[in-house]
CSV table of N, CA and C and ligand atoms in Angstrom, one decimal:
chain,number,residue,atom,x,y,z
U,236,UNK,N,349.9,-27.0,-203.1
U,236,UNK,CA,350.8,-27.5,-204.2
U,236,UNK,C,352.1,-26.8,-204.0
U,237,UNK,N,353.1,-27.5,-204.2
U,237,UNK,CA,354.5,-26.9,-204.0
U,237,UNK,C,355.2,-26.9,-205.4
U,238,UNK,N,356.0,-25.9,-205.6
U,238,UNK,CA,356.7,-25.7,-206.8
U,238,UNK,C,358.2,-25.8,-206.5
U,239,UNK,N,358.9,-26.4,-207.5
U,239,UNK,CA,360.4,-26.5,-207.4
U,239,UNK,C,360.9,-25.9,-208.7
U,240,UNK,N,362.0,-25.1,-208.5
U,240,UNK,CA,362.5,-24.5,-209.7
U,240,UNK,C,364.0,-24.8,-209.9
U,241,UNK,N,364.4,-24.5,-211.2
U,241,UNK,CA,365.8,-24.6,-211.6
U,241,UNK,C,366.0,-23.3,-212.5
U,242,UNK,N,366.9,-22.4,-212.0
U,242,UNK,CA,367.1,-21.2,-212.7
U,242,UNK,C,368.4,-21.2,-213.4
U,243,UNK,N,368.4,-20.8,-214.7
U,243,UNK,CA,369.7,-20.8,-215.4
U,243,UNK,C,370.5,-19.6,-214.9
U,244,UNK,N,371.8,-19.5,-215.3
U,244,UNK,CA,372.7,-18.5,-214.7
U,244,UNK,C,372.4,-17.1,-215.0
U,245,UNK,N,371.5,-16.8,-216.0
U,245,UNK,CA,371.2,-15.4,-216.3
U,245,UNK,C,370.1,-14.9,-215.3
U,246,UNK,N,369.6,-15.8,-214.4
U,246,UNK,CA,368.4,-15.4,-213.6
U,246,UNK,C,368.7,-15.5,-212.1
U,247,UNK,N,369.9,-14.9,-211.7
U,247,UNK,CA,370.3,-15.0,-210.3
U,247,UNK,C,369.4,-14.2,-209.4
U,248,UNK,N,368.9,-13.0,-209.8
U,248,UNK,CA,368.1,-12.3,-208.9
U,248,UNK,C,366.7,-13.0,-208.7
U,249,UNK,N,366.2,-13.5,-209.8
U,249,UNK,CA,364.9,-14.2,-209.8
U,249,UNK,C,365.0,-15.4,-208.8
U,250,UNK,N,366.2,-16.1,-208.9
U,250,UNK,CA,366.4,-17.3,-208.1
U,250,UNK,C,366.4,-16.9,-206.6
U,251,UNK,N,367.0,-15.8,-206.3
U,251,UNK,CA,367.0,-15.3,-204.9
U,251,UNK,C,365.6,-14.9,-204.4
U,252,UNK,N,364.9,-14.3,-205.3
U,252,UNK,CA,363.5,-13.9,-204.9
U,252,UNK,C,362.6,-15.2,-204.7
U,253,UNK,N,362.8,-16.2,-205.5
U,253,UNK,CA,362.0,-17.4,-205.3
U,253,UNK,C,362.4,-18.1,-204.0
U,254,UNK,N,363.7,-18.0,-203.6
U,254,UNK,CA,364.1,-18.6,-202.3
U,254,UNK,C,363.5,-17.8,-201.2
U,255,UNK,N,363.5,-16.5,-201.4
U,255,UNK,CA,363.0,-15.6,-200.3
U,255,UNK,C,361.5,-15.9,-200.1
U,256,UNK,N,360.8,-16.3,-201.2
U,256,UNK,CA,359.4,-16.7,-201.0
U,256,UNK,C,359.2,-18.1,-200.5
U,257,UNK,N,360.4,-18.8,-200.3
U,257,UNK,CA,360.4,-20.2,-199.7
U,257,UNK,C,360.4,-21.3,-200.7
U,258,UNK,N,360.6,-21.0,-202.0
U,258,UNK,CA,360.6,-22.1,-203.0
U,258,UNK,C,362.0,-22.6,-203.2
U,259,UNK,N,362.1,-24.0,-203.2
U,259,UNK,CA,363.3,-24.7,-203.5
U,259,UNK,C,363.8,-24.4,-204.9
U,260,UNK,N,364.9,-23.6,-205.1
U,260,UNK,CA,365.3,-23.2,-206.4
U,260,UNK,C,366.8,-23.5,-206.6
U,261,UNK,N,367.1,-24.4,-207.5
U,261,UNK,CA,368.5,-24.6,-207.8
U,261,UNK,C,369.0,-23.5,-208.8
U,262,UNK,N,370.2,-23.2,-208.7
U,262,UNK,CA,370.7,-22.1,-209.5
U,262,UNK,C,372.0,-22.5,-210.3
U,263,UNK,N,372.0,-22.4,-211.6
U,263,UNK,CA,373.1,-22.9,-212.4
U,263,UNK,C,374.4,-22.4,-212.0
U,264,UNK,N,374.6,-21.2,-211.6
U,264,UNK,CA,375.9,-20.6,-211.3
U,264,UNK,C,376.5,-21.2,-210.1
U,265,UNK,N,375.7,-21.9,-209.2
U,265,UNK,CA,376.2,-22.5,-208.0
U,265,UNK,C,376.5,-23.9,-208.2
U,266,UNK,N,376.2,-24.5,-209.3
U,266,UNK,CA,376.5,-25.9,-209.6
U,266,UNK,C,377.6,-26.0,-210.6
U,267,UNK,N,377.3,-25.9,-211.9
U,267,UNK,CA,378.2,-25.9,-213.0
U,267,UNK,C,377.2,-26.3,-214.1
U,268,UNK,N,377.4,-25.7,-215.3
U,268,UNK,CA,376.4,-25.8,-216.3
U,268,UNK,C,376.1,-27.3,-216.7
U,269,UNK,N,377.2,-28.1,-216.8
U,269,UNK,CA,377.0,-29.5,-217.2
U,269,UNK,C,376.1,-30.2,-216.2
U,270,UNK,N,376.5,-30.1,-214.9
U,270,UNK,CA,375.7,-30.8,-213.9
U,270,UNK,C,374.3,-30.3,-213.8
U,271,UNK,N,374.2,-28.9,-213.9
U,271,UNK,CA,372.9,-28.3,-213.8
U,271,UNK,C,371.9,-29.0,-214.8
U,272,UNK,N,372.3,-29.1,-216.1
U,272,UNK,CA,371.4,-29.6,-217.1
U,272,UNK,C,371.4,-31.1,-217.1
U,273,UNK,N,372.5,-31.7,-216.7
U,273,UNK,CA,372.5,-33.2,-216.7
U,273,UNK,C,371.6,-33.7,-215.6
U,274,UNK,N,371.6,-33.0,-214.5
U,274,UNK,CA,370.8,-33.5,-213.3
U,274,UNK,C,369.6,-32.7,-213.1
U,275,UNK,N,369.0,-32.2,-214.1
U,275,UNK,CA,367.8,-31.5,-214.0
U,275,UNK,C,366.7,-32.4,-213.5
U,276,UNK,N,366.2,-32.2,-212.3
U,276,UNK,CA,365.2,-33.1,-211.8
U,276,UNK,C,363.9,-32.9,-212.4
U,277,UNK,N,363.1,-33.9,-212.7
U,277,UNK,CA,361.9,-33.8,-213.4
U,277,UNK,C,360.9,-32.9,-212.7
U,278,UNK,N,360.9,-32.8,-211.4
U,278,UNK,CA,359.9,-32.0,-210.7
U,278,UNK,C,360.2,-30.5,-210.8
U,279,UNK,N,361.5,-30.2,-211.2
U,279,UNK,CA,361.8,-28.7,-211.2
U,279,UNK,C,361.4,-28.1,-212.5
U,280,UNK,N,360.8,-26.9,-212.4
U,280,UNK,CA,360.4,-26.1,-213.5
U,280,UNK,C,361.6,-25.3,-213.9
U,281,UNK,N,362.1,-25.5,-215.2
U,281,UNK,CA,363.3,-24.8,-215.7
U,281,UNK,C,362.9,-23.4,-216.0
U,282,UNK,N,363.7,-22.4,-215.5
U,282,UNK,CA,363.4,-21.0,-215.8
U,282,UNK,C,364.6,-20.6,-216.7
U,283,UNK,N,364.3,-20.1,-217.9
U,283,UNK,CA,365.3,-19.8,-218.8
U,283,UNK,C,365.0,-18.5,-219.6
U,284,UNK,N,366.0,-17.8,-220.1
U,284,UNK,CA,365.8,-16.7,-221.0
U,284,UNK,C,366.6,-17.0,-222.3
U,285,UNK,N,367.1,-18.2,-222.4
U,285,UNK,CA,367.9,-18.5,-223.6
U,285,UNK,C,367.2,-19.4,-224.6
U,286,UNK,N,367.1,-19.0,-225.8
U,286,UNK,CA,366.4,-19.7,-226.8
U,286,UNK,C,367.0,-21.1,-227.0
U,287,UNK,N,368.3,-21.2,-227.0
U,287,UNK,CA,369.0,-22.5,-227.1
U,287,UNK,C,368.5,-23.5,-226.1
U,288,UNK,N,368.4,-23.0,-224.9
U,288,UNK,CA,368.0,-23.9,-223.8
U,288,UNK,C,366.5,-24.3,-224.0
U,289,UNK,N,365.7,-23.3,-224.4
U,289,UNK,CA,364.3,-23.6,-224.6
U,289,UNK,C,364.1,-24.7,-225.7
U,290,UNK,N,364.9,-24.5,-226.7
U,290,UNK,CA,364.8,-25.5,-227.8
U,290,UNK,C,365.3,-26.9,-227.4
U,291,UNK,N,366.4,-26.9,-226.7
U,291,UNK,CA,367.0,-28.2,-226.3
U,291,UNK,C,366.3,-28.9,-225.1
U,292,UNK,N,365.6,-28.1,-224.3
U,292,UNK,CA,364.9,-28.7,-223.2
U,292,UNK,C,363.4,-28.5,-223.3
U,293,UNK,N,362.9,-28.5,-224.5
U,293,UNK,CA,361.5,-28.2,-224.7
U,293,UNK,C,360.6,-29.2,-224.0
U,294,UNK,N,361.1,-30.5,-223.9
U,294,UNK,CA,360.3,-31.5,-223.3
U,294,UNK,C,360.2,-31.4,-221.8
U,295,UNK,N,361.1,-30.6,-221.2
U,295,UNK,CA,361.1,-30.4,-219.8
U,295,UNK,C,360.2,-29.3,-219.5
U,296,UNK,N,359.5,-29.4,-218.4
U,296,UNK,CA,358.6,-28.3,-218.0
U,296,UNK,C,359.4,-27.0,-217.8
U,297,UNK,N,359.0,-26.0,-218.5
U,297,UNK,CA,359.9,-24.7,-218.4
U,297,UNK,C,359.0,-23.5,-218.5
U,298,UNK,N,359.6,-22.4,-218.1
U,298,UNK,CA,359.0,-21.1,-218.4
U,298,UNK,C,360.1,-20.2,-219.1
U,299,UNK,N,359.7,-19.7,-220.2
U,299,UNK,CA,360.6,-18.8,-220.9
U,299,UNK,C,360.4,-17.4,-220.4
U,300,UNK,N,361.4,-16.9,-219.7
U,300,UNK,CA,361.3,-15.6,-219.1
U,300,UNK,C,361.5,-14.5,-220.1
U,301,UNK,N,360.6,-13.5,-220.1
U,301,UNK,CA,360.6,-12.5,-221.2
U,301,UNK,C,361.4,-11.2,-220.7
U,302,UNK,N,361.2,-10.8,-219.5
U,302,UNK,CA,361.7,-9.5,-219.1
U,302,UNK,C,363.1,-9.5,-218.6
U,303,UNK,N,363.8,-8.3,-218.7
U,303,UNK,CA,365.1,-8.2,-218.1
U,303,UNK,C,365.0,-7.8,-216.6
U,304,UNK,N,363.8,-7.4,-216.2
U,304,UNK,CA,363.6,-6.9,-214.8
U,304,UNK,C,363.2,-8.0,-213.9
U,305,UNK,N,364.0,-8.2,-212.8
U,305,UNK,CA,363.8,-9.3,-211.9
U,305,UNK,C,362.3,-9.4,-211.3
U,306,UNK,N,361.8,-8.2,-211.0
U,306,UNK,CA,360.5,-8.1,-210.5
U,306,UNK,C,359.4,-8.6,-211.5
U,307,UNK,N,359.6,-8.1,-212.7
U,307,UNK,CA,358.7,-8.6,-213.8
U,307,UNK,C,358.8,-10.1,-214.1
U,308,UNK,N,360.1,-10.5,-213.9
U,308,UNK,CA,360.3,-12.0,-214.1
U,308,UNK,C,359.6,-12.8,-213.1
U,309,UNK,N,359.6,-12.3,-211.8
U,309,UNK,CA,358.9,-13.0,-210.7
U,309,UNK,C,357.4,-12.9,-210.9
U,310,UNK,N,356.9,-11.8,-211.4
U,310,UNK,CA,355.5,-11.7,-211.7
U,310,UNK,C,355.1,-12.7,-212.8
U,311,UNK,N,355.9,-12.8,-213.8
U,311,UNK,CA,355.6,-13.8,-214.8
U,311,UNK,C,355.5,-15.2,-214.3
U,312,UNK,N,356.4,-15.6,-213.4
U,312,UNK,CA,356.4,-16.9,-212.9
U,312,UNK,C,355.1,-17.1,-212.0
U,313,UNK,N,354.8,-16.1,-211.2
U,313,UNK,CA,353.6,-16.2,-210.4
U,313,UNK,C,352.4,-16.3,-211.2
U,314,UNK,N,352.3,-15.5,-212.2
U,314,UNK,CA,351.1,-15.5,-213.1
U,314,UNK,C,351.0,-16.8,-213.9
U,315,UNK,N,352.0,-17.3,-214.5
U,315,UNK,CA,351.9,-18.5,-215.3
U,315,UNK,C,351.6,-19.7,-214.5
U,316,UNK,N,352.1,-19.7,-213.3
U,316,UNK,CA,351.8,-20.9,-212.5
U,316,UNK,C,350.6,-20.7,-211.6
U,317,UNK,N,350.0,-19.5,-211.5
U,317,UNK,CA,348.9,-19.3,-210.7
U,317,UNK,C,349.2,-19.4,-209.2
U,318,UNK,N,350.4,-19.0,-208.8
U,318,UNK,CA,350.8,-19.1,-207.4
U,318,UNK,C,350.1,-18.1,-206.5
U,319,UNK,N,349.5,-18.6,-205.4
U,319,UNK,CA,348.8,-17.8,-204.5
U,319,UNK,C,349.7,-17.4,-203.3
U,320,UNK,N,349.4,-16.3,-202.7
U,320,UNK,CA,350.3,-15.9,-201.6
U,320,UNK,C,350.4,-16.9,-200.5
U,321,UNK,N,349.3,-17.6,-200.3
U,321,UNK,CA,349.3,-18.6,-199.2
U,321,UNK,C,350.1,-19.9,-199.5
U,322,UNK,N,350.6,-19.9,-200.7
U,322,UNK,CA,351.5,-21.0,-201.1
U,322,UNK,C,352.9,-20.7,-200.9
U,323,UNK,N,353.2,-19.5,-200.5
U,323,UNK,CA,354.6,-19.1,-200.3
U,323,UNK,C,354.9,-19.2,-198.8
U,324,UNK,N,356.2,-19.3,-198.5
U,324,UNK,CA,356.6,-19.3,-197.1
U,324,UNK,C,357.8,-18.4,-197.0
U,325,UNK,N,357.5,-17.1,-197.0
U,325,UNK,CA,358.6,-16.1,-197.0
U,325,UNK,C,359.6,-16.3,-195.8
U,326,UNK,N,360.9,-16.1,-196.1
U,326,UNK,CA,362.0,-16.1,-195.1
U,326,UNK,C,362.1,-17.5,-194.4
U,327,UNK,N,361.9,-18.5,-195.1
U,327,UNK,CA,362.0,-19.9,-194.5
U,327,UNK,C,363.2,-20.6,-195.1
U,328,UNK,N,364.0,-20.0,-196.0
U,328,UNK,CA,365.0,-20.6,-196.7
U,328,UNK,C,366.3,-19.8,-196.8
U,329,UNK,N,367.4,-20.3,-196.7
U,329,UNK,CA,368.7,-19.6,-196.9
U,329,UNK,C,368.8,-19.1,-198.3
U,330,UNK,N,369.0,-17.8,-198.5
U,330,UNK,CA,369.1,-17.3,-199.8
U,330,UNK,C,370.4,-17.7,-200.6
U,331,UNK,N,371.4,-18.1,-199.8
U,331,UNK,CA,372.7,-18.6,-200.4
U,331,UNK,C,372.7,-20.1,-200.7
U,332,UNK,N,372.1,-20.8,-199.7
U,332,UNK,CA,372.3,-22.3,-199.8
U,332,UNK,C,371.0,-23.0,-200.3
U,333,UNK,N,369.9,-22.3,-200.3
U,333,UNK,CA,368.7,-23.0,-200.8
U,333,UNK,C,368.2,-24.1,-199.8
U,334,UNK,N,368.6,-24.0,-198.6
U,334,UNK,CA,368.1,-25.0,-197.6
U,334,UNK,C,367.2,-24.3,-196.6
U,335,UNK,N,366.3,-25.1,-195.9
U,335,UNK,CA,365.4,-24.4,-195.0
U,335,UNK,C,366.2,-24.0,-193.7
U,336,UNK,N,365.9,-22.8,-193.3
U,336,UNK,CA,366.6,-22.3,-192.1
U,336,UNK,C,365.8,-22.7,-190.9
U,337,UNK,N,366.4,-22.9,-189.7
U,337,UNK,CA,365.7,-23.4,-188.6
U,337,UNK,C,365.8,-22.4,-187.4
U,338,UNK,N,364.7,-22.3,-186.7
U,338,UNK,CA,364.7,-21.4,-185.5
U,338,UNK,C,365.6,-21.9,-184.4
U,339,UNK,N,366.3,-21.0,-183.8
U,339,UNK,CA,367.3,-21.3,-182.8
U,339,UNK,C,367.0,-20.5,-181.6
U,340,UNK,N,367.4,-21.0,-180.4
U,340,UNK,CA,367.2,-20.2,-179.2
U,340,UNK,C,368.0,-18.9,-179.2
U,341,UNK,N,367.4,-17.8,-178.7
U,341,UNK,CA,368.1,-16.5,-178.7
U,341,UNK,C,369.5,-16.6,-178.2
U,342,UNK,N,369.7,-17.4,-177.2
U,342,UNK,CA,371.1,-17.5,-176.6
U,342,UNK,C,372.1,-18.1,-177.6
U,343,UNK,N,371.6,-18.9,-178.5
U,343,UNK,CA,372.5,-19.5,-179.4
U,343,UNK,C,373.2,-18.5,-180.4
U,344,UNK,N,372.6,-17.4,-180.6
U,344,UNK,CA,373.3,-16.4,-181.5
U,344,UNK,C,373.9,-15.2,-180.8
U,345,UNK,N,374.0,-15.3,-179.4
U,345,UNK,CA,374.6,-14.2,-178.7
U,345,UNK,C,376.1,-14.1,-179.1
U,346,UNK,N,376.5,-12.9,-179.5
U,346,UNK,CA,377.9,-12.7,-179.9
U,346,UNK,C,378.1,-13.0,-181.4
U,347,UNK,N,377.1,-13.6,-182.0
U,347,UNK,CA,377.2,-13.9,-183.4
U,347,UNK,C,376.5,-12.9,-184.3
U,348,UNK,N,375.6,-12.1,-183.7
U,348,UNK,CA,375.0,-11.1,-184.4
U,348,UNK,C,375.3,-9.8,-183.7
U,349,UNK,N,375.2,-8.6,-184.4
U,349,UNK,CA,375.4,-7.3,-183.6
U,349,UNK,C,374.6,-7.2,-182.4
U,350,UNK,N,375.2,-6.6,-181.3
U,350,UNK,CA,374.5,-6.5,-180.0
U,350,UNK,C,373.1,-5.9,-180.1
U,351,UNK,N,373.0,-4.8,-180.9
U,351,UNK,CA,371.7,-4.2,-180.9
U,351,UNK,C,370.7,-5.0,-181.6
U,352,UNK,N,371.1,-5.9,-182.5
U,352,UNK,CA,370.2,-6.8,-183.2
U,352,UNK,C,369.7,-7.9,-182.2
U,353,UNK,N,370.7,-8.3,-181.4
U,353,UNK,CA,370.4,-9.4,-180.4
U,353,UNK,C,369.4,-8.8,-179.3
U,354,UNK,N,369.6,-7.5,-178.9
U,354,UNK,CA,368.8,-6.9,-177.9
U,354,UNK,C,367.4,-6.6,-178.4
U,355,UNK,N,367.2,-6.4,-179.6
U,355,UNK,CA,365.9,-5.9,-180.1
U,355,UNK,C,365.1,-7.0,-180.8
U,356,UNK,N,365.6,-8.2,-180.9
U,356,UNK,CA,364.9,-9.3,-181.6
U,356,UNK,C,364.8,-10.5,-180.7
U,357,UNK,N,363.7,-11.2,-180.8
U,357,UNK,CA,363.6,-12.4,-180.0
U,357,UNK,C,363.6,-13.7,-180.8
U,358,UNK,N,363.4,-13.5,-182.1
U,358,UNK,CA,363.3,-14.7,-183.0
U,358,UNK,C,364.6,-14.7,-183.9
U,359,UNK,N,365.3,-15.8,-183.9
U,359,UNK,CA,366.4,-16.0,-184.7
U,359,UNK,C,366.4,-17.3,-185.4
U,360,UNK,N,366.9,-17.3,-186.7
U,360,UNK,CA,367.0,-18.6,-187.4
U,360,UNK,C,368.4,-18.7,-188.0
U,361,UNK,N,368.8,-19.9,-188.1
U,361,UNK,CA,370.2,-20.2,-188.6
U,361,UNK,C,370.1,-21.1,-189.8
U,362,UNK,N,371.0,-20.9,-190.8
U,362,UNK,CA,371.1,-21.9,-191.9
U,362,UNK,C,372.0,-23.0,-191.4
U,363,UNK,N,371.5,-24.3,-191.5
U,363,UNK,CA,372.3,-25.4,-191.1
U,363,UNK,C,373.6,-25.6,-191.9
U,364,UNK,N,373.6,-25.1,-193.1
U,364,UNK,CA,374.7,-25.3,-194.0
U,364,UNK,C,375.8,-24.2,-193.9
U,365,UNK,N,375.4,-22.9,-194.0
U,365,UNK,CA,376.5,-21.9,-194.0
U,365,UNK,C,376.5,-21.2,-192.6
U,366,UNK,N,375.6,-21.5,-191.7
U,366,UNK,CA,375.5,-21.0,-190.4
U,366,UNK,C,375.2,-19.5,-190.3
U,367,UNK,N,374.7,-19.0,-191.4
U,367,UNK,CA,374.3,-17.6,-191.4
U,367,UNK,C,373.1,-17.4,-190.6
U,368,UNK,N,373.0,-16.3,-189.8
U,368,UNK,CA,371.9,-16.0,-189.0
U,368,UNK,C,370.9,-15.1,-189.6
U,369,UNK,N,369.6,-15.3,-189.4
U,369,UNK,CA,368.6,-14.5,-189.9
U,369,UNK,C,367.7,-14.0,-188.8
U,370,UNK,N,367.1,-12.8,-188.9
U,370,UNK,CA,366.2,-12.3,-187.9
U,370,UNK,C,365.2,-11.3,-188.7
U,371,UNK,N,364.0,-11.1,-188.1
U,371,UNK,CA,363.1,-10.2,-188.8
U,371,UNK,C,363.5,-8.8,-188.6
U,372,UNK,N,364.3,-8.2,-189.4
U,372,UNK,CA,364.8,-6.8,-189.3
U,372,UNK,C,364.0,-6.0,-190.3
U,373,UNK,N,364.6,-4.8,-190.5
U,373,UNK,CA,363.9,-3.8,-191.4
U,373,UNK,C,363.9,-4.3,-192.8
U,374,UNK,N,364.9,-5.0,-193.2
U,374,UNK,CA,365.0,-5.5,-194.5
U,374,UNK,C,363.8,-6.5,-194.8
U,375,UNK,N,363.4,-7.2,-193.8
U,375,UNK,CA,362.3,-8.1,-193.9
U,375,UNK,C,361.0,-7.4,-194.1
U,376,UNK,N,360.9,-6.3,-193.4
U,376,UNK,CA,359.6,-5.4,-193.5
U,376,UNK,C,359.5,-4.9,-194.9
U,377,UNK,N,360.6,-4.4,-195.5
U,377,UNK,CA,360.6,-3.9,-196.8
U,377,UNK,C,360.3,-5.0,-197.8
U,378,UNK,N,360.9,-6.2,-197.6
U,378,UNK,CA,360.6,-7.3,-198.5
U,378,UNK,C,359.2,-7.8,-198.4
U,379,UNK,N,358.7,-7.7,-197.1
U,379,UNK,CA,357.3,-8.1,-196.9
U,379,UNK,C,356.3,-7.3,-197.7
U,380,UNK,N,356.6,-6.0,-197.7
U,380,UNK,CA,355.8,-5.1,-198.5
U,380,UNK,C,355.9,-5.4,-200.0
U,381,UNK,N,357.1,-5.7,-200.4
U,381,UNK,CA,357.3,-6.0,-201.9
U,381,UNK,C,356.5,-7.3,-202.2
U,382,UNK,N,356.5,-8.2,-201.3
U,382,UNK,CA,355.7,-9.5,-201.5
U,382,UNK,C,354.2,-9.2,-201.6
U,383,UNK,N,353.7,-8.4,-200.7
U,383,UNK,CA,352.3,-8.0,-200.7
U,383,UNK,C,351.9,-7.5,-202.1
U,384,UNK,N,352.8,-6.6,-202.6
U,384,UNK,CA,352.5,-5.9,-203.8
U,384,UNK,C,352.5,-6.9,-205.0
U,385,UNK,N,353.3,-7.9,-204.9
U,385,UNK,CA,353.4,-9.0,-205.9
U,385,UNK,C,352.0,-9.7,-206.1
U,386,UNK,N,351.3,-9.8,-205.1
U,386,UNK,CA,350.1,-10.7,-205.1
U,386,UNK,C,348.8,-9.8,-205.2
U,387,UNK,N,349.0,-8.5,-205.3
U,387,UNK,CA,347.8,-7.6,-205.4
U,387,UNK,C,347.0,-7.9,-206.7
Y,535,ZN,ZN1,373.0,-20.9,-195.9
């Protein structure tokens, strides 16, 4: 089962984390409030911390986020939806653009990433929209541990 999210503007860090886990997550601040709410797709679960939004969009599937802490927010979403770790696809999506990143040949990123990164990695991925390059670096290891802890 796949989940799609729409995060209101107060939930930027939560939105990034959901993208990091591979979930398609639209984010109010990247669109514009009018469009965000007007074009709220029915399959998207609305994530909000705002009572006004909860009251006005109560018929839309939503989760009212309780905590200020992004990590606890993420835990709440995982808990309420019963998301299992094997339903996630970590590092498959651009954190800025919310599109799936694609694996590219190593030679394609030569000169576009720092030399030592190019020399020490064999797997590279690129965002088709913003052209940002991704590779499994130390940041990924730390994030991976954080993900493991989420599903303990
Ligand atoms: Zn991108």
